[in-house]
Short mmCIF file of C-alpha atoms in Angstrom, two decimals:
data_model
loop_
_atom_site.label_atom_id
_atom_site.label_comp_id
_atom_site.label_asym_id
_atom_site.label_seq_id
_atom_site.Cartn_x
_atom_site.Cartn_y
_atom_site.Cartn_z
CA UNK A 1 -5.25 -34.47 30.02
CA UNK A 2 -7.63 -36.21 32.40
CA UNK A 3 -8.92 -39.72 33.10
CA UNK A 4 -12.28 -40.28 34.80
CA UNK A 5 -13.39 -43.34 36.78
CA UNK A 6 -16.94 -43.69 38.10
CA UNK A 7 -17.94 -45.79 41.10
CA UNK A 8 -20.86 -46.29 43.46
CA UNK A 9 -23.46 -47.87 41.21
CA UNK A 10 -25.43 -50.93 42.19
CA UNK A 11 -28.81 -52.59 42.65
CA UNK A 12 -31.35 -50.75 44.80
CA UNK A 13 -35.07 -50.64 45.47
CA UNK A 14 -37.33 -47.79 44.40
CA UNK A 15 -37.15 -45.01 46.96
CA UNK A 16 -33.57 -45.80 47.96
CA UNK A 17 -30.51 -43.59 47.59
CA UNK A 18 -27.10 -43.95 45.97
CA UNK A 19 -24.06 -41.72 45.82
CA UNK A 20 -21.95 -41.93 42.69
CA UNK A 21 -18.35 -40.75 42.62
CA UNK A 22 -16.14 -39.77 39.71
CA UNK A 23 -12.42 -39.69 40.44
CA UNK A 24 -10.26 -37.67 38.07
CA UNK A 25 -6.57 -38.07 37.34
CA UNK A 26 -4.69 -35.20 35.79
CA UNK A 27 -3.74 -31.59 36.30
CA UNK A 28 -6.77 -29.74 35.01
CA UNK A 29 -9.73 -30.94 37.09
CA UNK A 30 -10.33 -27.69 38.96
CA UNK A 31 -10.62 -25.81 35.65
CA UNK A 32 -13.16 -28.19 34.08
CA UNK A 33 -16.90 -28.04 34.07
CA UNK A 34 -18.16 -31.49 35.04
CA UNK A 35 -21.35 -33.38 34.30
CA UNK A 36 -23.25 -36.61 34.69
CA UNK A 37 -25.05 -38.32 31.82
CA UNK A 38 -26.90 -41.62 31.71
CA UNK A 39 -27.74 -44.12 29.00
CA UNK A 40 -29.75 -47.32 28.60
CA UNK A 41 -28.96 -49.76 25.76
CA UNK A 42 -30.46 -48.57 22.49
CA UNK A 43 -31.21 -45.11 23.87
CA UNK A 44 -29.50 -41.77 23.37
CA UNK A 45 -27.22 -40.50 26.08
CA UNK A 46 -29.28 -38.32 28.42
CA UNK A 47 -28.13 -35.28 30.35
CA UNK A 48 -28.49 -35.51 34.14
CA UNK A 49 -26.60 -32.62 35.76
CA UNK A 50 -23.64 -30.30 35.34
CA UNK A 51 -21.56 -28.21 37.74
CA UNK A 52 -19.26 -25.26 37.16
CA UNK A 53 -15.53 -25.43 37.82
CA UNK A 54 -15.85 -23.78 41.24
CA UNK A 55 -19.04 -25.60 42.19
CA UNK A 56 -21.02 -22.38 42.33
CA UNK A 57 -23.46 -23.12 39.51
CA UNK A 58 -25.47 -26.25 38.75
CA UNK A 59 -28.03 -27.29 36.15
CA UNK A 60 -30.30 -30.34 36.38
CA UNK A 61 -32.51 -32.24 34.00
CA UNK A 62 -36.18 -31.80 34.83
CA UNK A 63 -36.50 -35.54 35.40
CA UNK A 64 -34.08 -35.47 38.36
CA UNK A 65 -34.56 -31.96 39.74
CA UNK A 66 -35.25 -32.05 43.46
CA UNK A 67 -34.02 -35.64 43.80
CA UNK A 68 -30.40 -35.55 42.59
CA UNK A 69 -27.56 -33.29 43.71
CA UNK A 70 -24.26 -32.82 41.88
CA UNK A 71 -21.25 -31.59 43.85
CA UNK A 72 -17.48 -31.52 43.57
CA UNK A 73 -14.43 -31.47 45.79
CA UNK A 74 -11.59 -29.96 43.80
CA UNK A 75 -9.06 -30.76 46.53
CA UNK A 76 -9.87 -34.44 45.99
CA UNK A 77 -10.34 -34.24 42.20
CA UNK A 78 -13.77 -35.81 42.60
CA UNK A 79 -17.31 -35.06 41.47
CA UNK A 80 -20.35 -36.67 43.10
CA UNK A 81 -23.95 -37.39 42.25
CA UNK A 82 -26.22 -37.92 45.24
CA UNK A 83 -29.36 -39.69 44.04
CA UNK A 84 -32.38 -39.81 46.34
CA UNK A 85 -35.89 -41.18 45.87
CA UNK A 86 -34.70 -43.39 43.05
CA UNK A 87 -37.21 -44.64 40.50
CA UNK A 88 -37.07 -47.56 38.06
CA UNK A 89 -36.82 -44.97 35.25
CA UNK A 90 -33.45 -43.94 36.72
CA UNK A 91 -31.99 -47.30 35.69
CA UNK A 92 -29.07 -46.68 33.34
CA UNK A 93 -25.33 -46.62 33.00
CA UNK A 94 -24.17 -43.34 34.52
CA UNK A 95 -21.21 -41.56 32.92
CA UNK A 96 -19.02 -38.80 34.26
CA UNK A 97 -17.83 -36.19 31.75
CA UNK A 98 -15.48 -33.21 31.71
CA UNK A 99 -15.34 -30.11 29.53
CA UNK A 100 -11.78 -28.83 29.46
CA UNK A 101 -12.77 -25.70 27.52
CA UNK A 102 -15.43 -24.18 29.75
CA UNK A 103 -16.01 -23.32 33.38
CA UNK A 104 -19.70 -24.15 33.02
CA UNK A 105 -20.92 -26.33 30.18
CA UNK A 106 -24.06 -27.45 28.44
CA UNK A 107 -26.52 -30.30 28.35
CA UNK A 108 -25.35 -32.05 25.17
CA UNK A 109 -22.64 -34.72 25.05
CA UNK A 110 -20.79 -32.85 22.30
CA UNK A 111 -19.77 -30.19 24.84
CA UNK A 112 -17.64 -32.70 26.77
CA UNK A 113 -14.28 -34.03 25.68
CA UNK A 114 -13.45 -36.54 28.45
CA UNK A 115 -15.60 -39.45 29.58
CA UNK A 116 -15.44 -42.22 32.13
CA UNK A 117 -16.37 -45.85 31.45
CA UNK A 118 -19.65 -45.67 33.35
CA UNK A 119 -21.20 -47.31 36.39
CA UNK A 120 -24.45 -49.29 36.31
CA UNK A 121 -27.41 -48.18 38.40
CA UNK A 122 -30.40 -50.52 38.53
CA UNK A 123 -33.57 -49.57 40.43
CA UNK A 124 -36.16 -52.27 40.98
CA UNK A 125 -39.83 -51.68 41.73
#
């Protein structure tokens, strides 16, 4: 139904900003709740943020609240994650995910049925 491709990751210094993008291919993007997760090797996948299908509702993990902003442009089939004041603890592979069954979804990976391949974010001290 949908394919997701993340971009925008890279190497940055603590305190810097990055903007991640997730481009979706397929017919159903505007009906899907979207989310960002992140994962370091050997760790469980961690919820970052989710956004409702119309962009009107958002939920953030406590660890990123006030620093990260999730947004979407349904006309461009794209979801974004603006990351400010980055910390070394933000280092991870960041994954975009879609829930085709809900307009707003939860904080667990099981809620999402489509995933991108991930983009690496590394924050140095």
